[in-house]
Coordinates of C-alpha atoms in Angstrom, one line a residue:
X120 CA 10.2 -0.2 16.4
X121 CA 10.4 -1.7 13.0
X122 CA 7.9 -3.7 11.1
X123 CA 9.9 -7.1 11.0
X124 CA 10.3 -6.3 15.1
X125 CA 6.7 -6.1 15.6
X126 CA 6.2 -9.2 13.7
X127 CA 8.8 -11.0 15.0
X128 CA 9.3 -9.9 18.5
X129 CA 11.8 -12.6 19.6
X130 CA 14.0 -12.3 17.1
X131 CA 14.5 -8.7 17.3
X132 CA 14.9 -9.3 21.1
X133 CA 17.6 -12.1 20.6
X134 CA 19.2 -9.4 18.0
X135 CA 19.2 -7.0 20.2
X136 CA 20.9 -8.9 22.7
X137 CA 23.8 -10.2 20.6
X138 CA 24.2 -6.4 19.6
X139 CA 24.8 -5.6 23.5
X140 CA 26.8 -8.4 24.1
X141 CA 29.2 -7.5 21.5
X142 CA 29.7 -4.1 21.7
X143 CA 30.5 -4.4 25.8
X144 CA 32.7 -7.7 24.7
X145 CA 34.9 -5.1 23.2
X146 CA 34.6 -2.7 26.2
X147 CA 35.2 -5.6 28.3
X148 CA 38.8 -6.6 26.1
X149 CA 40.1 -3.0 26.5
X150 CA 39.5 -3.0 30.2
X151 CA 41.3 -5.6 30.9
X152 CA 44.2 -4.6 28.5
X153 CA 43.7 -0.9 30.7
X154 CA 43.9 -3.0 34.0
X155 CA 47.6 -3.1 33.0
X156 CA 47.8 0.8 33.0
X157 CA 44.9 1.9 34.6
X158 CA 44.7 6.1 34.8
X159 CA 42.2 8.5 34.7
X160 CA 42.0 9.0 30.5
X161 CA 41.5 5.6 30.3
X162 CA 38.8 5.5 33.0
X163 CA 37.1 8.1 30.7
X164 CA 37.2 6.1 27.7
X165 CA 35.9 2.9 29.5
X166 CA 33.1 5.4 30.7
X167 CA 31.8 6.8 27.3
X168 CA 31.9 3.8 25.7
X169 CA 29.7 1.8 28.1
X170 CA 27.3 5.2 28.1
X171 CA 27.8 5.5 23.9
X172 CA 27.4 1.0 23.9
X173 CA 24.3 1.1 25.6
X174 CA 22.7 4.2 23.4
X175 CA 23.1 1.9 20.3
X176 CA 21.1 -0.8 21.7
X177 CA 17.4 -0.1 20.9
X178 CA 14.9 0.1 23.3
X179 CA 10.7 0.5 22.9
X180 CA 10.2 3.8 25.3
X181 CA 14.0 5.5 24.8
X182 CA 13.3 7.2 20.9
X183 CA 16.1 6.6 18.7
X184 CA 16.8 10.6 18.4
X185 CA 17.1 11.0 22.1
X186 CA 19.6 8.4 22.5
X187 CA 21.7 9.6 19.6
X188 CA 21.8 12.9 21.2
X189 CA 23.5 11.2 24.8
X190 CA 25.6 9.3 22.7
X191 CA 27.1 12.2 20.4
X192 CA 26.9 14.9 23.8
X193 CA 29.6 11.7 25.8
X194 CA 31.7 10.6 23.1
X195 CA 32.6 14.2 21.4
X196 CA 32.4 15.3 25.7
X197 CA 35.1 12.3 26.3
X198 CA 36.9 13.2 23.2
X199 CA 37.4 16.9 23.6
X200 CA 38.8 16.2 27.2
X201 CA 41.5 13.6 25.7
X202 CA 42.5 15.6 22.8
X203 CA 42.8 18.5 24.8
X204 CA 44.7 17.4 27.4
X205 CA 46.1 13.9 28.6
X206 CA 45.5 11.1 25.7
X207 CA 45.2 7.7 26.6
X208 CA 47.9 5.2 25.9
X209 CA 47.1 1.9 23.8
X210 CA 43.3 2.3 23.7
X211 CA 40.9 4.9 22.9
X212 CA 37.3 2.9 22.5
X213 CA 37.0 0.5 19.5
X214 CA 33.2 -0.7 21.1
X215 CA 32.3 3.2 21.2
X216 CA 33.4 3.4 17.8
X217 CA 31.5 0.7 16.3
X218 CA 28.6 1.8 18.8
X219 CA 28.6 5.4 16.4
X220 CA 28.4 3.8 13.0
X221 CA 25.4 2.0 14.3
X222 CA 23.8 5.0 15.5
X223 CA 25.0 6.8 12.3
X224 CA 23.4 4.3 10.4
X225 CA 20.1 4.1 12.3
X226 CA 20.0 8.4 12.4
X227 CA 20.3 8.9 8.5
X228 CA 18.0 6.4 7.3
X229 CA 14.8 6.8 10.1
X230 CA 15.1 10.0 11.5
X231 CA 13.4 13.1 10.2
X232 CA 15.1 15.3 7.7
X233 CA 16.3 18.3 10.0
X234 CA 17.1 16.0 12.6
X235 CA 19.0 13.4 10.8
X236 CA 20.6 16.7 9.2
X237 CA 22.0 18.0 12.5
X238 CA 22.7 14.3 14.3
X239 CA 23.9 12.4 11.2
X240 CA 27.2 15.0 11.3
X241 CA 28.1 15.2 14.7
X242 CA 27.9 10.9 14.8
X243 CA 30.3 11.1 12.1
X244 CA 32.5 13.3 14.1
X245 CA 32.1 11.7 17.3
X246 CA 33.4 8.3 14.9
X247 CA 36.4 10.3 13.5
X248 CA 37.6 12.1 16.7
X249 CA 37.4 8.4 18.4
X250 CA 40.4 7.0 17.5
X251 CA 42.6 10.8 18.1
X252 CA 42.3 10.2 21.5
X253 CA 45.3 7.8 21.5
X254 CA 48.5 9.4 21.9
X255 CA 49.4 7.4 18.6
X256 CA 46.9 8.2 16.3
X257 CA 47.9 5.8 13.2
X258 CA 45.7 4.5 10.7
X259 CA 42.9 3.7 12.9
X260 CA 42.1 7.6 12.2
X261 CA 42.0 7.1 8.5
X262 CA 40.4 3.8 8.8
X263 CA 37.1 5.3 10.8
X264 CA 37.5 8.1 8.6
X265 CA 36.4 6.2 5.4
X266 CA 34.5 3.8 7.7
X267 CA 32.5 6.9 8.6
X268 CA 32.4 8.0 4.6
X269 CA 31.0 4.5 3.9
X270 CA 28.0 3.9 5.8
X271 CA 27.0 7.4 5.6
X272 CA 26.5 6.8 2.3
X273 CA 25.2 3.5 2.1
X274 CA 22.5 4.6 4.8
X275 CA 21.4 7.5 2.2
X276 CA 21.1 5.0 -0.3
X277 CA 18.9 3.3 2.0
X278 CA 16.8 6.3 3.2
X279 CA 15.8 6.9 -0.5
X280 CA 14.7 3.5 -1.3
X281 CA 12.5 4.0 1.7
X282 CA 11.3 7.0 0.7
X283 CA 10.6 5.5 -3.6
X284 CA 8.9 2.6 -1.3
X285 CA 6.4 5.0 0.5
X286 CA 6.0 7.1 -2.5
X287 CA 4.9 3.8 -4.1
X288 CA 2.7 2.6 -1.6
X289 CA 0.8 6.0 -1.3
X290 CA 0.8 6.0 -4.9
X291 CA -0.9 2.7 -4.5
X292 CA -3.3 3.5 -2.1
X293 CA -4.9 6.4 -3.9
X294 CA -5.2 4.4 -6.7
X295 CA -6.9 1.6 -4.8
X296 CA -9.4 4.5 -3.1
X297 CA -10.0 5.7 -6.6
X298 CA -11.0 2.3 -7.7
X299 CA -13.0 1.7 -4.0
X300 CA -14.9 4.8 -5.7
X301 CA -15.5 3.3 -8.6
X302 CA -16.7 0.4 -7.4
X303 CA -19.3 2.4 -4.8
X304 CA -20.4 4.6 -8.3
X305 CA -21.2 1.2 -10.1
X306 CA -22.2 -0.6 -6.8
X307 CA -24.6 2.0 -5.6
X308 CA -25.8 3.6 -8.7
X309 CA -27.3 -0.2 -9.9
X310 CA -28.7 -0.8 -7.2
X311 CA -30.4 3.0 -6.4
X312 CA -31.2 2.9 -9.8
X313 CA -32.9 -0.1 -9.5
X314 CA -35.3 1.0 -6.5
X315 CA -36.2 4.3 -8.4
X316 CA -37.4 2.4 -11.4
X317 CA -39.7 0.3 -8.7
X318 CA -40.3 3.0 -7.2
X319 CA -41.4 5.0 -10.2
X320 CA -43.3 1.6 -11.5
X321 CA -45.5 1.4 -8.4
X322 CA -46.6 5.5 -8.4
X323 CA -48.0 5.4 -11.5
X324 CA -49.2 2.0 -11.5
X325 CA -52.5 1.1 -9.2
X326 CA -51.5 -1.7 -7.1
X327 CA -53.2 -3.2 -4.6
X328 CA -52.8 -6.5 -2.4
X329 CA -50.0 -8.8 -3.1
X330 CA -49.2 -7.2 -6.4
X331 CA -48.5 -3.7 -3.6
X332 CA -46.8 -6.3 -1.1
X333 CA -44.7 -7.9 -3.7
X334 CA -43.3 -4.1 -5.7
X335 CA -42.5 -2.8 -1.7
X336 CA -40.7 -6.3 -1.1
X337 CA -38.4 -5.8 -4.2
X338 CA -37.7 -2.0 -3.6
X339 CA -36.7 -3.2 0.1
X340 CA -34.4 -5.9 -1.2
X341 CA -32.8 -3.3 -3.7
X342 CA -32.3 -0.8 -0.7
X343 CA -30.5 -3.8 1.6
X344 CA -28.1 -4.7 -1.1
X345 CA -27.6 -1.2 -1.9
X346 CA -26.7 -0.7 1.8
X347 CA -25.0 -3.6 2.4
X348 CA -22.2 -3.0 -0.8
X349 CA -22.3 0.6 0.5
X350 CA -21.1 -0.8 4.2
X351 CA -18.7 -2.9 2.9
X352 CA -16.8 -0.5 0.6
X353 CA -16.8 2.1 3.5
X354 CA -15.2 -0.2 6.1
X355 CA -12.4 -1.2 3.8
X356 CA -12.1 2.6 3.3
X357 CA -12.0 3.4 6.7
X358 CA -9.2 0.3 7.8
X359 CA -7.0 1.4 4.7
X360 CA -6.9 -2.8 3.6
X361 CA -6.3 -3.0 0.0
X362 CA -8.1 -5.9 -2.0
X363 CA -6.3 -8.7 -3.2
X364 CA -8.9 -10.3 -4.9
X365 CA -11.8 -9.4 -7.5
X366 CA -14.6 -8.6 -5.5
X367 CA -17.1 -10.2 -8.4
X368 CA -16.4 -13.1 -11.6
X369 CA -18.7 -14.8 -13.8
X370 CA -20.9 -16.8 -11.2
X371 CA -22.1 -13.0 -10.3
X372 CA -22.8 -11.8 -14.0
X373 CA -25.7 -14.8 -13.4
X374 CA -26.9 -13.8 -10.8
X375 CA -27.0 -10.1 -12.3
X376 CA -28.5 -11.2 -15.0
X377 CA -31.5 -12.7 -13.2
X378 CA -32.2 -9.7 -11.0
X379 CA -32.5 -7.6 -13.2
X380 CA -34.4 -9.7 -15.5
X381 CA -37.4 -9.5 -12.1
X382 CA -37.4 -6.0 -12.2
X383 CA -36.7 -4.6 -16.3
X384 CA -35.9 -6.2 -19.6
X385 CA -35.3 -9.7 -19.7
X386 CA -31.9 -10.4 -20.1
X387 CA -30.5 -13.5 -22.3
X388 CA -27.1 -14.6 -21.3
X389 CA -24.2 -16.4 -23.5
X390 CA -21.4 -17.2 -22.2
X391 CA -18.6 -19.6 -23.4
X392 CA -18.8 -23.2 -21.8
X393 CA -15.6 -23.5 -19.3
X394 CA -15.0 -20.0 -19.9
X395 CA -15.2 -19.9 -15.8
X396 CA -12.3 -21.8 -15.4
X397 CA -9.9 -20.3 -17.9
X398 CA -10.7 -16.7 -17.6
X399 CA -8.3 -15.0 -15.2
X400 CA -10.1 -13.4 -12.1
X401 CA -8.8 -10.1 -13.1
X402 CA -10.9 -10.2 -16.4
X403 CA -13.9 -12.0 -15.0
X404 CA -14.2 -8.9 -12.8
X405 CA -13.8 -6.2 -15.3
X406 CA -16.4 -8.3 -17.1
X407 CA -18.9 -8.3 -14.2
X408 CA -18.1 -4.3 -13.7
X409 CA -18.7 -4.1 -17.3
X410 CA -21.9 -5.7 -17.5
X411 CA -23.6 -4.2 -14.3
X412 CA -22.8 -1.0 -15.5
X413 CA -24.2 -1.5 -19.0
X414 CA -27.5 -2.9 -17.1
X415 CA -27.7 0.2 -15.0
X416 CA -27.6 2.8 -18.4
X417 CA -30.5 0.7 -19.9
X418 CA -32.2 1.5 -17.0
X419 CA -31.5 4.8 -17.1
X420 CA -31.2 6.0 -21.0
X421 CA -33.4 2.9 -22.7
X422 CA -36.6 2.7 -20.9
X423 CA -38.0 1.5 -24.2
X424 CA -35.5 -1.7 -23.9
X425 CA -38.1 -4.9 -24.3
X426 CA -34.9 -7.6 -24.8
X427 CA -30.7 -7.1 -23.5
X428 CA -29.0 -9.8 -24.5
X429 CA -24.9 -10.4 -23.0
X430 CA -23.0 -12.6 -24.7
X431 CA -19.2 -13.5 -23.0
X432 CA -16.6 -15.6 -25.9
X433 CA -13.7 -16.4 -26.8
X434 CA -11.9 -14.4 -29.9
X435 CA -8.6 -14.2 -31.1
X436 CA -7.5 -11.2 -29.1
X437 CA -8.9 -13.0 -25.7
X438 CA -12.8 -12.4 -24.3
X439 CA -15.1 -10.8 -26.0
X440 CA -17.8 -9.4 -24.1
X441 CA -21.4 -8.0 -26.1
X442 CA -24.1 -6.7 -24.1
X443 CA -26.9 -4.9 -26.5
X444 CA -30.8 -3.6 -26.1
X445 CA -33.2 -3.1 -28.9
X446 CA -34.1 0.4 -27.1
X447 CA -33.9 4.4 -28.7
X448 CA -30.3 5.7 -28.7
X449 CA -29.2 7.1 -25.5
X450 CA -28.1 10.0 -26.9
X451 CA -27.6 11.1 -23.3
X452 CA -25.1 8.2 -22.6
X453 CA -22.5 9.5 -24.6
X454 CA -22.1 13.3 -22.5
X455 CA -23.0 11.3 -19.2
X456 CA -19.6 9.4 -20.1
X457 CA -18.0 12.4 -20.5
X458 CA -18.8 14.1 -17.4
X459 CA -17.5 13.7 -13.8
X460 CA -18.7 10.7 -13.3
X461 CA -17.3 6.6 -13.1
X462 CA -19.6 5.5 -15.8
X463 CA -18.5 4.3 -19.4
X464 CA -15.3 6.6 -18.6
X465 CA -14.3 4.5 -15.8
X466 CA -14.7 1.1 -17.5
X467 CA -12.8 2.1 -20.3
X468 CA -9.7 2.9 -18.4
X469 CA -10.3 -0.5 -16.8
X470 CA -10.7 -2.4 -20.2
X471 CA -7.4 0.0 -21.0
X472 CA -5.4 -0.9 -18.0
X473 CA -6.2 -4.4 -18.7
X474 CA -5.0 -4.0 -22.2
X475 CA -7.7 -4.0 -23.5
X476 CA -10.9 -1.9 -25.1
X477 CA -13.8 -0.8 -24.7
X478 CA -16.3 0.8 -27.4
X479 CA -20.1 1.8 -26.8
X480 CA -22.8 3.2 -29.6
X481 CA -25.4 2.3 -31.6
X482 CA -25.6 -1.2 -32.7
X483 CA -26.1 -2.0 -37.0
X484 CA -29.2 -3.8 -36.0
X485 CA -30.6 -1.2 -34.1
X486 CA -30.4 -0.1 -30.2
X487 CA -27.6 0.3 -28.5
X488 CA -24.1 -1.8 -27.7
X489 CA -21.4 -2.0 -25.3
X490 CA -18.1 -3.8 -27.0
X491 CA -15.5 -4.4 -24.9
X492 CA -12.1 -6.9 -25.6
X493 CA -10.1 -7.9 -22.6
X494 CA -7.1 -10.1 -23.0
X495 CA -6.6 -13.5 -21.6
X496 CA -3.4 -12.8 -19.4
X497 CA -2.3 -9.7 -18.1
X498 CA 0.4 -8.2 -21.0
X499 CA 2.4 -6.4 -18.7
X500 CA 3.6 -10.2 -18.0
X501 CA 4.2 -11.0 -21.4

């Protein structure tokens, strides 16, 4: 069953229904116009067409394959018997016929390659021999001929959007895993990062009474958060839901800014008055990514850091976003970049994909910087 039946269930049952009633209406017209001559070719044609009718109705627990199969094995069954003996006179199964084309369409466009390969010709045939049943073949036989030509076509047409759709959507999908593993690298590796500094703080450091209490009570609070972003990112890994929304703005570069001001560096923050309103979400989490990565390398490559200092404004070019410590140069920064990690690497392709850039060295006052230049609306929608 399709998507749109699954979600709307009544709808595809009232469809289903006027499909029904309309193909035996027409199996219904040419029985009573056989009434006036009724023999035993025309008792076969009223036959497959009510079998054939019924195939092209969908049903949940009969696959769409199998009833193709009954479909083509009466109508080319009926046909080869007319053809090769007595036609029928008048009539010969305009229901059946229409009943194939929907089956044609159905077989070419959702069934698998090698089966759509073997059943999408014989419907076509079982359309084309329909109408040389009658003893007066006419242009009904040319008609379902091109008829035949037609939605074959049009249902290939259809197949390979289906299949550029699904190509997209898995295209789609690994990229939103490969940002999932982004976020877990810049997620986890803060807060981890951020418990082995404690950590390391507290063995070498004597501590006793609350001073003990209070260093255990922070590496405990790292190790929850840490646990608790890991959760998260693994459930929406495991149900396959993509994120529509930033996971992280402004409000949460604060808050960053405070935590880790408790447990390293103090950090001063400047940001741009309003500059929560107008910044796009989309940018406001590249710049919180941005920044809680930069915190986590001055834990790990400037331990000598006494001040950070972030600073988030406005330029020509869109948001400009600073964050610099008066530490050594992290001369280890640069090939941890390179490596196989999601560090500096994987920010920069944000900052790119945002159209934007992202630059990180030593500053001209000493220390080290992290530039980055995102712009205020996406350009892709320029």
């Amino acid at each position: 069953m399709s998507g749109w039946a699954r979600a709307h269930p009544r709808k595809a049952a009232a469809a289903k229904t006027a499909l029904a009633a309309v193909l035996l209406f027409l199996v219904g017209v040419e029985s009573v116009v056989l009434t006036q001559q009724p023999t035993r070719p025309h008792a076969i044609v009223v036959a497959a067409a009510v079998v054939v009718c019924l195939c092209a109705v969908p049903y949940r627990r009969i696959p769409l394959t199998l009833r193709a199969r009954i479909a083509v094995a009466v109508s080319l069954t009926a046909s080869a018997v007319l053809i090769a003996g007595q036609h029928a006179l008048r009539v010969w199964g305009l229901g059946e016929g229409i009943a194939l084309l929907v089956l044609l369409t159905a077989v070419v466009r959702r069934a698998p390659g090698r089966t759509a390969a073997v059943l999408g010709p014989l419907l076509g045939l079982s359309c084309v021999l329909a109408p040389m049943r009658d003893i007066r073949m006419g242009v009904f036989t040319v008609v379902y001929g091109v008829l035949t030509v037609v939605v074959t076509a049009y249902s290939l047409i259809l197949r390979w959007q289906d299949a550029g759709r699904l190509r997209d959507l898995a295209a789609v999908r690994d990229a939103e895993r490969l940002e999932l593993a982004r976020e877990l690298h810049d997620l986890v590796a803060h807060h981890v990062t951020g418990i082995v500094v404690q950590a390391r703080a507290a063995r070498f450091t004597a501590l006793d009474g609350p001073r003990a209490g209070d260093a255990f009570a922070r590496i405990e609070t790292s190790g929850g958060e840490a646990l608790g972003a890991m959760r998260r990112l693994v459930r929406v890994l495991r149900e396959g839901e993509a994120r529509t929304t930033p996971v992280a703005g402004l409000a949460e570069v604060r808050a960053l800014a405070e935590a880790f001001t408790r447990t390293g560096p103090p950090v001063t923050l400047d940001l741009e008055p309003g500059l929560d309103r107008a910044l796009p979400p989309e940018v406001a989490a590249a710049v919180h990514r941005i920044v809680r990565e930069a915190l986590t390398n001055v834990r790990k490559h400037a331990a000598d850091a006494t001040a950070v200092r972030i600073t988030v404004h406005t330029v020509p070019r869109g948001t400009e976003l600073r964050i610099a410590n008066d530490g050594g140069t992290p001369a280890r920064l640069a090939e941890a970049a390179r490596g196989g990690g999601f560090g500096l690497a994987g920010l920069t392709e944000r900052a790119e994909a945002l159209g934007g850039t992202l630059t990180a060295g030593p500053a001209p006052e000493g220390g080290w910087e992290v530039t980055a230049v995102l712009p205020a609306s996406d350009p892709a929608g320029d």
